[in-house]
Tab-separated table of C-alpha atoms and ligand atoms in Angstrom:
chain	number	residue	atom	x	y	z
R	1	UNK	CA	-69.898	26.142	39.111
R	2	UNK	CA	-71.670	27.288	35.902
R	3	UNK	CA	-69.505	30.646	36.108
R	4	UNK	CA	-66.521	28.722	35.766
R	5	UNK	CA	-67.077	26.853	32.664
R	6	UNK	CA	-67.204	29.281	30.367
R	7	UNK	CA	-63.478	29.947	31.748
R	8	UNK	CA	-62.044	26.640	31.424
R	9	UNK	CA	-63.731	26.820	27.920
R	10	UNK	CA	-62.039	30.053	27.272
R	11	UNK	CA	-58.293	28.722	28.495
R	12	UNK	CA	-59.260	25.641	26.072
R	13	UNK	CA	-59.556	27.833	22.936
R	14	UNK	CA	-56.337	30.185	24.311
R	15	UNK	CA	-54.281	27.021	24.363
R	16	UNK	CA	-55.416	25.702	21.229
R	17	UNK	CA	-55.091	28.649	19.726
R	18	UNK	CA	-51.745	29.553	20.669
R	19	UNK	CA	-48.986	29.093	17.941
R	20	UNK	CA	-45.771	29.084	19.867
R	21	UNK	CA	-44.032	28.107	23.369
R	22	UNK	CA	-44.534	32.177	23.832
R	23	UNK	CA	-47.707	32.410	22.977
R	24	UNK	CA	-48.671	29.000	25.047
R	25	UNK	CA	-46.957	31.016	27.809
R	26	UNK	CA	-48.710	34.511	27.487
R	27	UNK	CA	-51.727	31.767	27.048
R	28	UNK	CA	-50.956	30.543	30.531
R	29	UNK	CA	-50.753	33.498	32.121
R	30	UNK	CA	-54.159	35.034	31.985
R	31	UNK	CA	-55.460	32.201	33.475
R	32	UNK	CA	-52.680	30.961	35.843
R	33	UNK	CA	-50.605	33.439	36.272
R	34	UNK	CA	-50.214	35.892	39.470
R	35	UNK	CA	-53.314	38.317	38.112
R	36	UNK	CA	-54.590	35.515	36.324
R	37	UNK	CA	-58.603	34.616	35.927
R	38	UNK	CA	-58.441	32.063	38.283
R	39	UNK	CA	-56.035	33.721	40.756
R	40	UNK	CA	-58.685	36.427	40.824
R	41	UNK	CA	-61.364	34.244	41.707
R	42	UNK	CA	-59.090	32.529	44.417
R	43	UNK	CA	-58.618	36.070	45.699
R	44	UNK	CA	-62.647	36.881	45.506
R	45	UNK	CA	-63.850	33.756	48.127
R	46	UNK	CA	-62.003	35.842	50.925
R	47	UNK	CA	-65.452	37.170	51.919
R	48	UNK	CA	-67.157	34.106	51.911
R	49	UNK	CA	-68.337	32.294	54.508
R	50	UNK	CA	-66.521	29.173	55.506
R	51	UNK	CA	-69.158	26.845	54.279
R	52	UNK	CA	-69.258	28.570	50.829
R	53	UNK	CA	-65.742	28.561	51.136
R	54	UNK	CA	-65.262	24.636	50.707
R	55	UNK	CA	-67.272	24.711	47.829
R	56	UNK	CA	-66.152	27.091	45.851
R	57	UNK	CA	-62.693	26.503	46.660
R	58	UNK	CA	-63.726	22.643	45.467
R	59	UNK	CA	-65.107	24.128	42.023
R	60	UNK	CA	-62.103	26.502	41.414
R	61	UNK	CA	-59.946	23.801	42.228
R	62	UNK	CA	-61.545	21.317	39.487
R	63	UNK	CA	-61.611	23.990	37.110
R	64	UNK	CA	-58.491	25.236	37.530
R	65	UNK	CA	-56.816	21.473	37.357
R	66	UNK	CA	-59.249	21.209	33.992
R	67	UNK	CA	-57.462	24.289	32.877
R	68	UNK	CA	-53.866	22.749	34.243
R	69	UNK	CA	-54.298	19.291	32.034
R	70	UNK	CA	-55.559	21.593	28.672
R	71	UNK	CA	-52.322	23.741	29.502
R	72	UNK	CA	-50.184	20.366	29.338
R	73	UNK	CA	-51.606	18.780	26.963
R	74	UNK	CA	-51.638	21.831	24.622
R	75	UNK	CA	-47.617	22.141	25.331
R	76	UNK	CA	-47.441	18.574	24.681
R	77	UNK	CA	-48.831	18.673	21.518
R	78	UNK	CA	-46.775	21.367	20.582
R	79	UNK	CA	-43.528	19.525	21.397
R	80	UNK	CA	-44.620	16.612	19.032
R	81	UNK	CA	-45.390	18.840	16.147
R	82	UNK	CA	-42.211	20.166	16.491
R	83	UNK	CA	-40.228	17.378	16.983
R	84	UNK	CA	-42.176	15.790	13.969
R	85	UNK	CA	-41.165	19.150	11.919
R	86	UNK	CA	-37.515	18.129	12.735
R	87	UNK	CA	-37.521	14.362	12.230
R	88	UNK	CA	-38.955	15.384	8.858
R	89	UNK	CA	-36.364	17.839	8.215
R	90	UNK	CA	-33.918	15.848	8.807
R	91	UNK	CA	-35.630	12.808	6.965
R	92	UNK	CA	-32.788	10.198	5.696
R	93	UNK	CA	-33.537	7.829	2.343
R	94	UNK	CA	-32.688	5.032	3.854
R	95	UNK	CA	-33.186	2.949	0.418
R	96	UNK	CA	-30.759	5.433	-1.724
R	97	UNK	CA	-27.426	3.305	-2.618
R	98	UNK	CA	-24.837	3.876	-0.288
R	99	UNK	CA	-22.036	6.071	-1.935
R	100	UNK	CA	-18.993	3.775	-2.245
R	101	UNK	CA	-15.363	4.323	-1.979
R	102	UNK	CA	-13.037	2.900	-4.818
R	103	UNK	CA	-11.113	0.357	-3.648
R	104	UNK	CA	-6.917	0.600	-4.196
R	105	UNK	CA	-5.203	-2.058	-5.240
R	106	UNK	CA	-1.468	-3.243	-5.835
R	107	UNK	CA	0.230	-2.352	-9.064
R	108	UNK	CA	1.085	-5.001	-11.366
R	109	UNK	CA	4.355	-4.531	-11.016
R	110	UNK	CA	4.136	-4.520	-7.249
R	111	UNK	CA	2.010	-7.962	-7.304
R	112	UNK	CA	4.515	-9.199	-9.866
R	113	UNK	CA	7.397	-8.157	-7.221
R	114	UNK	CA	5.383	-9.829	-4.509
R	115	UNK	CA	5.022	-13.332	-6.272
R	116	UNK	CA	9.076	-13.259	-6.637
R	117	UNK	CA	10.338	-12.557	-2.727
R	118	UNK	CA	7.526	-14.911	-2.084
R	119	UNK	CA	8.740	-17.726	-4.305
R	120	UNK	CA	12.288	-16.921	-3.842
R	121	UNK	CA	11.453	-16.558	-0.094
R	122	UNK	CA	10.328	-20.075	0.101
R	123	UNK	CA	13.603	-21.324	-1.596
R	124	UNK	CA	15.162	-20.090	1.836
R	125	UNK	CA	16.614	-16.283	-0.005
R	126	UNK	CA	16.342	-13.834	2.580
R	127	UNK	CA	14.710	-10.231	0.318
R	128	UNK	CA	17.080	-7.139	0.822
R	129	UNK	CA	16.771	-3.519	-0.088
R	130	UNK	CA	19.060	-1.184	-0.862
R	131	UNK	CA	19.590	2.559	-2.171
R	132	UNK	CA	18.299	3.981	-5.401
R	133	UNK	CA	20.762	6.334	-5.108
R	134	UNK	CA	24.250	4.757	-5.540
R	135	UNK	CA	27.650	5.414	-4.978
R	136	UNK	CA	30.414	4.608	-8.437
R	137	UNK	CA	31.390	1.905	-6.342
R	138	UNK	CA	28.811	-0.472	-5.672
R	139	UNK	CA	27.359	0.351	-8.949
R	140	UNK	CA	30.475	-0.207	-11.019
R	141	UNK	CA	34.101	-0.537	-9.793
R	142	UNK	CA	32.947	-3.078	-7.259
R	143	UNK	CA	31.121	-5.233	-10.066
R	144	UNK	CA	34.663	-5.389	-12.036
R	145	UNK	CA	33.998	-2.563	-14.186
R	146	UNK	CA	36.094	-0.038	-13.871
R	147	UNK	CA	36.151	3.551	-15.018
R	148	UNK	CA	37.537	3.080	-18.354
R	149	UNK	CA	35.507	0.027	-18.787
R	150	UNK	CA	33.548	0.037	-21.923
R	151	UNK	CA	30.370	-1.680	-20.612
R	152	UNK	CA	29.484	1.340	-18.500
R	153	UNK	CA	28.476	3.034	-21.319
R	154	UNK	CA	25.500	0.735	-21.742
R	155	UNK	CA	24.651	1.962	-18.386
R	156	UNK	CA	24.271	6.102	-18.946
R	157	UNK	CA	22.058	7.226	-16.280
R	158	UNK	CA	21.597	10.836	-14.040
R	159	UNK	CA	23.915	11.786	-11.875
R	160	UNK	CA	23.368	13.525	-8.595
R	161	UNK	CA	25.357	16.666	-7.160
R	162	UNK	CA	27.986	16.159	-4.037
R	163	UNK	CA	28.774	11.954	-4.000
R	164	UNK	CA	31.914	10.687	-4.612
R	165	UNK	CA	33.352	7.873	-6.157
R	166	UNK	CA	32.222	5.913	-2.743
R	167	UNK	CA	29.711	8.306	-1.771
R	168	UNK	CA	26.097	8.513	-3.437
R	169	UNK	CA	26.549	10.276	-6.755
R	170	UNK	CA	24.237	8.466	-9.072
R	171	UNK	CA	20.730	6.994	-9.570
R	172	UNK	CA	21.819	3.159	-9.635
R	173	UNK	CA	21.185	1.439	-13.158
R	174	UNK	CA	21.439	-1.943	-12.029
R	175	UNK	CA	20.829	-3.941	-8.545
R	176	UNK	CA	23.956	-5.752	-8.760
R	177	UNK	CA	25.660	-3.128	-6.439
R	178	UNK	CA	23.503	-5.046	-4.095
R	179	UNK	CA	25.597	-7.952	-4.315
R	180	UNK	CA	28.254	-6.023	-2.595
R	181	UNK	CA	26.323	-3.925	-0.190
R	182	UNK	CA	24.907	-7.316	0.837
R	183	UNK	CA	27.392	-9.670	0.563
R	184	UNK	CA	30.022	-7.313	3.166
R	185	UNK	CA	27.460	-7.138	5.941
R	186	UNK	CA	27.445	-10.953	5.731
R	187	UNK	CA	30.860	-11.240	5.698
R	188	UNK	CA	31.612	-8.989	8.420
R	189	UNK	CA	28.834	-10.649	10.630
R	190	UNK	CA	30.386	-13.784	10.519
R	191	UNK	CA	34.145	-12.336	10.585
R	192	UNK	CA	33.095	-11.084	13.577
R	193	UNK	CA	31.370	-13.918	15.254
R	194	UNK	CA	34.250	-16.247	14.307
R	195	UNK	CA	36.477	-13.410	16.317
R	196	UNK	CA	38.490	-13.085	12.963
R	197	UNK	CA	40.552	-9.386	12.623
R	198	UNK	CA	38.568	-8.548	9.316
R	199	UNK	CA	41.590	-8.215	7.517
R	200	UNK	CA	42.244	-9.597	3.692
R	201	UNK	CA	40.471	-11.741	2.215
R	202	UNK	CA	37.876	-14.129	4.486
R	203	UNK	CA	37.781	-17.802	3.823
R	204	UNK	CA	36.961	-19.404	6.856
R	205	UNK	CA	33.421	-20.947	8.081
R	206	UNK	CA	30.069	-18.945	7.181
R	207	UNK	CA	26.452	-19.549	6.002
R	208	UNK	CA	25.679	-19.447	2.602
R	209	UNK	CA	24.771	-15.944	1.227
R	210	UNK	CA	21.870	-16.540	-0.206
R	211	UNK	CA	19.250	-12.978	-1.248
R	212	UNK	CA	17.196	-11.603	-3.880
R	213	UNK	CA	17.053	-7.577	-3.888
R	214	UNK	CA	14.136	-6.071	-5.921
R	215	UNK	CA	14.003	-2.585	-6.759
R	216	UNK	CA	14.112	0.682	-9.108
R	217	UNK	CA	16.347	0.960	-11.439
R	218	UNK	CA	17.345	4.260	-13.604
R	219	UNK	CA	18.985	4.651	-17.039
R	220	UNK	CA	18.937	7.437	-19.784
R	221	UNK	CA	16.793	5.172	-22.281
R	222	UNK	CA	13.107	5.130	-23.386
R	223	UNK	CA	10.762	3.607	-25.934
R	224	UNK	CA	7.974	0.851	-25.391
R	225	UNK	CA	10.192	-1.610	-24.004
R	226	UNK	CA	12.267	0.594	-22.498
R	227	UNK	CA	11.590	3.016	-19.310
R	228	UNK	CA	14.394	5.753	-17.662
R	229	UNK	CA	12.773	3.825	-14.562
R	230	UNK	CA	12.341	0.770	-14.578
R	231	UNK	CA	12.126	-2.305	-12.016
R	232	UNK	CA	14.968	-5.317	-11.591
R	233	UNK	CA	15.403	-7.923	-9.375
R	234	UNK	CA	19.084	-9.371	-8.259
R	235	UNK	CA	19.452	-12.870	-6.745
R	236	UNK	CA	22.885	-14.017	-5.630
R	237	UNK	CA	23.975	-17.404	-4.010
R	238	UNK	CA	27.316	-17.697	-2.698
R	239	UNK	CA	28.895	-20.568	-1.147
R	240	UNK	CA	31.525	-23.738	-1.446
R	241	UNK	CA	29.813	-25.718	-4.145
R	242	UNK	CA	27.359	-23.750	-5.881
R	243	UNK	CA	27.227	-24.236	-9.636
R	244	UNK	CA	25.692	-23.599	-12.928
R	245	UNK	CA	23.377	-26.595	-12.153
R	246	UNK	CA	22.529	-24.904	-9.149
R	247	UNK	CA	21.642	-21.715	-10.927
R	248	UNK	CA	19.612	-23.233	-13.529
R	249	UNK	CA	17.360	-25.180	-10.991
R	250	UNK	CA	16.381	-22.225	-8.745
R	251	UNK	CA	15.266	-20.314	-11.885
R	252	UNK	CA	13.473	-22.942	-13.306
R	253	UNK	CA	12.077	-23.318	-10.109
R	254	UNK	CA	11.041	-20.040	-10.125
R	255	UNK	CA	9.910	-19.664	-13.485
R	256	UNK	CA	7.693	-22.233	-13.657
R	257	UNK	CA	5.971	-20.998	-10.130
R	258	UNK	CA	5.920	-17.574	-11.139
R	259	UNK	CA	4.076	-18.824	-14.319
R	260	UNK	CA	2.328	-21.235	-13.125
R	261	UNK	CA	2.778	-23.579	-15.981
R	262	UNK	CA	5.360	-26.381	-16.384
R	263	UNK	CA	4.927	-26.155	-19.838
R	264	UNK	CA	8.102	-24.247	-20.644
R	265	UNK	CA	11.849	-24.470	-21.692
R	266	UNK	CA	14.504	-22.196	-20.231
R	267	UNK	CA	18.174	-21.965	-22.136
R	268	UNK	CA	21.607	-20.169	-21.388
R	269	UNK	CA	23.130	-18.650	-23.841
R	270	UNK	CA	25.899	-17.097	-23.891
R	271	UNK	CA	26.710	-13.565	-23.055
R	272	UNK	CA	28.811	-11.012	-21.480
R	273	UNK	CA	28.855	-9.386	-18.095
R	274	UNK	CA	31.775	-7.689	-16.503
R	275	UNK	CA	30.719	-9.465	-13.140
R	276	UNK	CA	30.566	-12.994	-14.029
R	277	UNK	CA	32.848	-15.397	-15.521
R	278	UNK	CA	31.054	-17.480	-17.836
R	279	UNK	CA	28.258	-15.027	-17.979
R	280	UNK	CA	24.444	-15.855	-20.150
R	281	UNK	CA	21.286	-14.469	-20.559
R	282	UNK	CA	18.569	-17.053	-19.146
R	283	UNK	CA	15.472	-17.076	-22.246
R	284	UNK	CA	12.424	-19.063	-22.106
R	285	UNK	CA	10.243	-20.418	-23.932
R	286	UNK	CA	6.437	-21.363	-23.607
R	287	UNK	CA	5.256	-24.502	-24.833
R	288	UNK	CA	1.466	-23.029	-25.297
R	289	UNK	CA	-0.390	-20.353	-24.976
R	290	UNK	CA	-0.283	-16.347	-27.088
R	291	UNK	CA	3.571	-16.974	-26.530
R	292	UNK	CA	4.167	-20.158	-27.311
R	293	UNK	CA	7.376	-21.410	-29.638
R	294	UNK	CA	9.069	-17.864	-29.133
R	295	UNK	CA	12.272	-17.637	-27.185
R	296	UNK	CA	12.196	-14.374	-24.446
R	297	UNK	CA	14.923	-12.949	-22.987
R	298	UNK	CA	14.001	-12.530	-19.143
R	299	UNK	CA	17.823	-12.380	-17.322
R	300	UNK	CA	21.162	-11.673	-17.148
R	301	UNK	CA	23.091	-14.405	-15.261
R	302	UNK	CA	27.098	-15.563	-14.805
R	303	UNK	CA	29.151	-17.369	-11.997
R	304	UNK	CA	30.386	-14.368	-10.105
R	305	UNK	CA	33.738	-13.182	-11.119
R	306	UNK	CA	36.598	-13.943	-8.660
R	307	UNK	CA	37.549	-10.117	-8.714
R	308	UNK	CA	33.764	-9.690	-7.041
R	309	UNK	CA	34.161	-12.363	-4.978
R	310	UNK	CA	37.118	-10.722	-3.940
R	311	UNK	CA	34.985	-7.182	-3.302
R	312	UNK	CA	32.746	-9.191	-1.094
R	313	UNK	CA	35.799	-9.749	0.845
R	314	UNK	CA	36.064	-13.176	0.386
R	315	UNK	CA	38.850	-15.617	-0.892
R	316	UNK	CA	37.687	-16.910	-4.180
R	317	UNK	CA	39.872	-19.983	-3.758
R	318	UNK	CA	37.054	-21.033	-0.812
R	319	UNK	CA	33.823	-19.120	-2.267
R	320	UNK	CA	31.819	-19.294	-5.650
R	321	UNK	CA	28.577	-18.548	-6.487
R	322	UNK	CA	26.536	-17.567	-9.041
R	323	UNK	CA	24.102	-14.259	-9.565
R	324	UNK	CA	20.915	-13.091	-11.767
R	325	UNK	CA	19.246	-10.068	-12.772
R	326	UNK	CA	16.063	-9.904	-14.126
R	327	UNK	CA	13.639	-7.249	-15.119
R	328	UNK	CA	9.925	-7.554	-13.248
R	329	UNK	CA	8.620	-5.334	-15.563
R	330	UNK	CA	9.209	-7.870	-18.542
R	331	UNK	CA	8.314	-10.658	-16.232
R	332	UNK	CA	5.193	-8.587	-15.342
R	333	UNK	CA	4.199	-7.835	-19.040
R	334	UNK	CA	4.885	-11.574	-19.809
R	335	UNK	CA	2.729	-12.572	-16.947
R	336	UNK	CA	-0.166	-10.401	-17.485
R	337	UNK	CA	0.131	-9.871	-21.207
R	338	UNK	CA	1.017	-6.117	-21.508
R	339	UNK	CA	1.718	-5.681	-24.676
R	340	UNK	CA	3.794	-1.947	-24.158
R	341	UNK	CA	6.061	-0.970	-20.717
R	342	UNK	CA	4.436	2.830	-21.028
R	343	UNK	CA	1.211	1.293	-19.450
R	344	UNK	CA	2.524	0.349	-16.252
R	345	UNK	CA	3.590	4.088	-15.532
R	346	UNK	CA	0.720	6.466	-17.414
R	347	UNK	CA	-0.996	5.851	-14.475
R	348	UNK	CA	-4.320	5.001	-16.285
R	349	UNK	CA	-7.155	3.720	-13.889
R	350	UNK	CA	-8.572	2.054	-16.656
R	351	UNK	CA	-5.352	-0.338	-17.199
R	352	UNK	CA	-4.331	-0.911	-13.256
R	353	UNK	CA	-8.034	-1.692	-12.244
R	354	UNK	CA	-8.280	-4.876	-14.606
R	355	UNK	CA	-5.667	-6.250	-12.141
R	356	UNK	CA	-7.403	-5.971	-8.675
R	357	UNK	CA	-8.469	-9.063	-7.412
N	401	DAH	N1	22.980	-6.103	-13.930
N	401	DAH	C1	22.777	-6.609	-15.283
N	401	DAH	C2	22.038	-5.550	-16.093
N	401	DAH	O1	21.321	-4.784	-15.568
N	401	DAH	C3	21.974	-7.877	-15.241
N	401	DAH	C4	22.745	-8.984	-14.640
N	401	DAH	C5	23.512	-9.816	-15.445
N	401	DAH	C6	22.727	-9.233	-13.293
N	401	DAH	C7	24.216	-10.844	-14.923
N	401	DAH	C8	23.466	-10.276	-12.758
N	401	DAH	C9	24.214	-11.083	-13.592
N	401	DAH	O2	23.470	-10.539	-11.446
N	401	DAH	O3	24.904	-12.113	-13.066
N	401	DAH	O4	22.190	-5.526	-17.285
């Protein structure tokens, strides 16, 4: 028994000793393994007698399970330390701020052009869009101004390649063309579902037509108030008895919403556009406020003209209406008190983030 001690002792320090899995190993080995101490001594009680035999093979046995549990625990040990080594590697500050994403937000323009098809919306207009690219046609000739016409000078903008006179050739500078494109799917819906041919003019039965179309708009002109791209809004009700009275109560209506304030005059006055007949710009006035007392343009307006009508395909004798156009940007800038167009396209952090909410 004594003899053995000194091994188990020796395997104890060999463990302990050992810095890695290998050495651990070669550790094991030259106690365990097949030439190992103790295999030795296993091998050396083949001449003894069977009574020795039991208990040596008994003291071996301890020793060599003593030797066994040192091994273990000694690999044990070793798998902690290292594990440790990598949890501390890997160590995470769990109390350094997060790193945060900047948050996006809408243009002011866009949330401008969201508070009008909302407020419009809820006046029953259904929101269309159409092409920023624009045939002669919708853009002009359709709206009663021809190709001689004067007033189309006022609207110089860039023209595209290929097009035609009725296929895309320029970048639209109003979106009154969307009076036609809209106002002819209409009328050909309910042509059809009244089973008429879709010849001439149309003047039986339909639903009023009754739309705003926001969009980009495109002209050859810039300075603080004016952009080559800039943002408009059309609205367009057309039906049997639709008047002025008619007109000035929706924008009211929507003026006051858009501003929130009631607090405010609007006035007609009169103007000229080739596409209405009486034709005014709508101004407005606030009755407090950084603005107050100063009269501001914010539309273009008019009773359709019976030769548009008559593009819609409709009989003017049955159908009258009345149309707007007014620019969001200037309705933005009024709204959020922008003081110079540029800002809304520089793309400046600085300005857009002062309006996310
Ligand atoms: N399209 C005109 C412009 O850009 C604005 C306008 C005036 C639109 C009168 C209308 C209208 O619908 O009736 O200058």
């Amino acid at each position: 028994m004594n003899d053995l001690q000194p091994i188990v002792d020796a395997a104890q320090a060999a463990f302990a000793q050992a810095a890695t899995p290998a050495e651990l190993e070669n550790a094991k080995a030259q106690f365990l393994g097949k030439s190992g101490r103790m295999t030795e001594l296993m091998k050396g009680m083949a001449a003894l007698s069977v009574e020795e035999k039991k208990t040596r093979g008994a003291a071996i046995n301890l020793a060599k399970q003593a030797i066994e549990a040192a091994l273990n625990a000694a690999r044990q040990a070793m798998a902690d330390a290292e594990l440790a080594a990598q949890l501390q590697a890997e160590a995470l500050d769990v109390t350094l701020p997060g790193r945060q994403r900047g948050q996006g937000g809408l243009h002011p323009v866009s949330l401008a052009q969201e508070r009008i098809e909302a407020i419009f919306g809820s006046m029953g207009f259904d929101v269309a869009q159409g092409p920023e690219i624009e045939a002669d046609w919708f853009n002009f000739t359709a709206l009663n101004t021809p190709e001689d016409h004067p007033a189309r000078s006022m609207h110089d903008t860039f023209y595209v390649e290929g097009g035609s006179a009725t296929a895309p050739n320029l970048l639209r500078t109003h979106t009154s063309p969307m009076q036609i494109r809209y106002a002819v799917q209409h009328v050909k819906k309910y042509r059809a579902l009244a089973g008429d041919s879709g010849e001439g003019l149309f003047g039986g039965a339909m639903p009023e037509i009754r739309v705003i179309a926001p969009g980009r708009t495109y002209r050859v002109d810039s300075d603080a108030t004016h952009s080559p791209m800039f943002h408009q809004v059309e609205g367009l009700w057309v039906g049997e008895n639709i008047s002025f009275k008619d007109l000035k109560s929706v924008y009211l209506n929507f003026i006051t919403t858009f501003f929130e304030t009631d607090a405010l005059q609007l006035r007609f006055r009169p103007s000229y556009f080739p596409f209405t007949e009486p034709s005014a710009e709508i101004d407005i006035m606030f009755e407090s406020g950084p603005l107050k007392g100063r009269w501001l343009e914010v539309s273009g307006s008019g009773q359709v003209h019976p030769q548009v009508i008559r593009n819609m395909g409709l009989d003017p004798e049955r159908y009258i209406g009345f149309a707007f156009g007014s620019g969001i940007d200037r309705l933005a800038m009024l709204r959020y008190g922008v003081n110079d167009l540029r800002l809304f396209f520089d793309g400046d952090v600085r300005f857009l983030s002062q309006f996310q909410n």
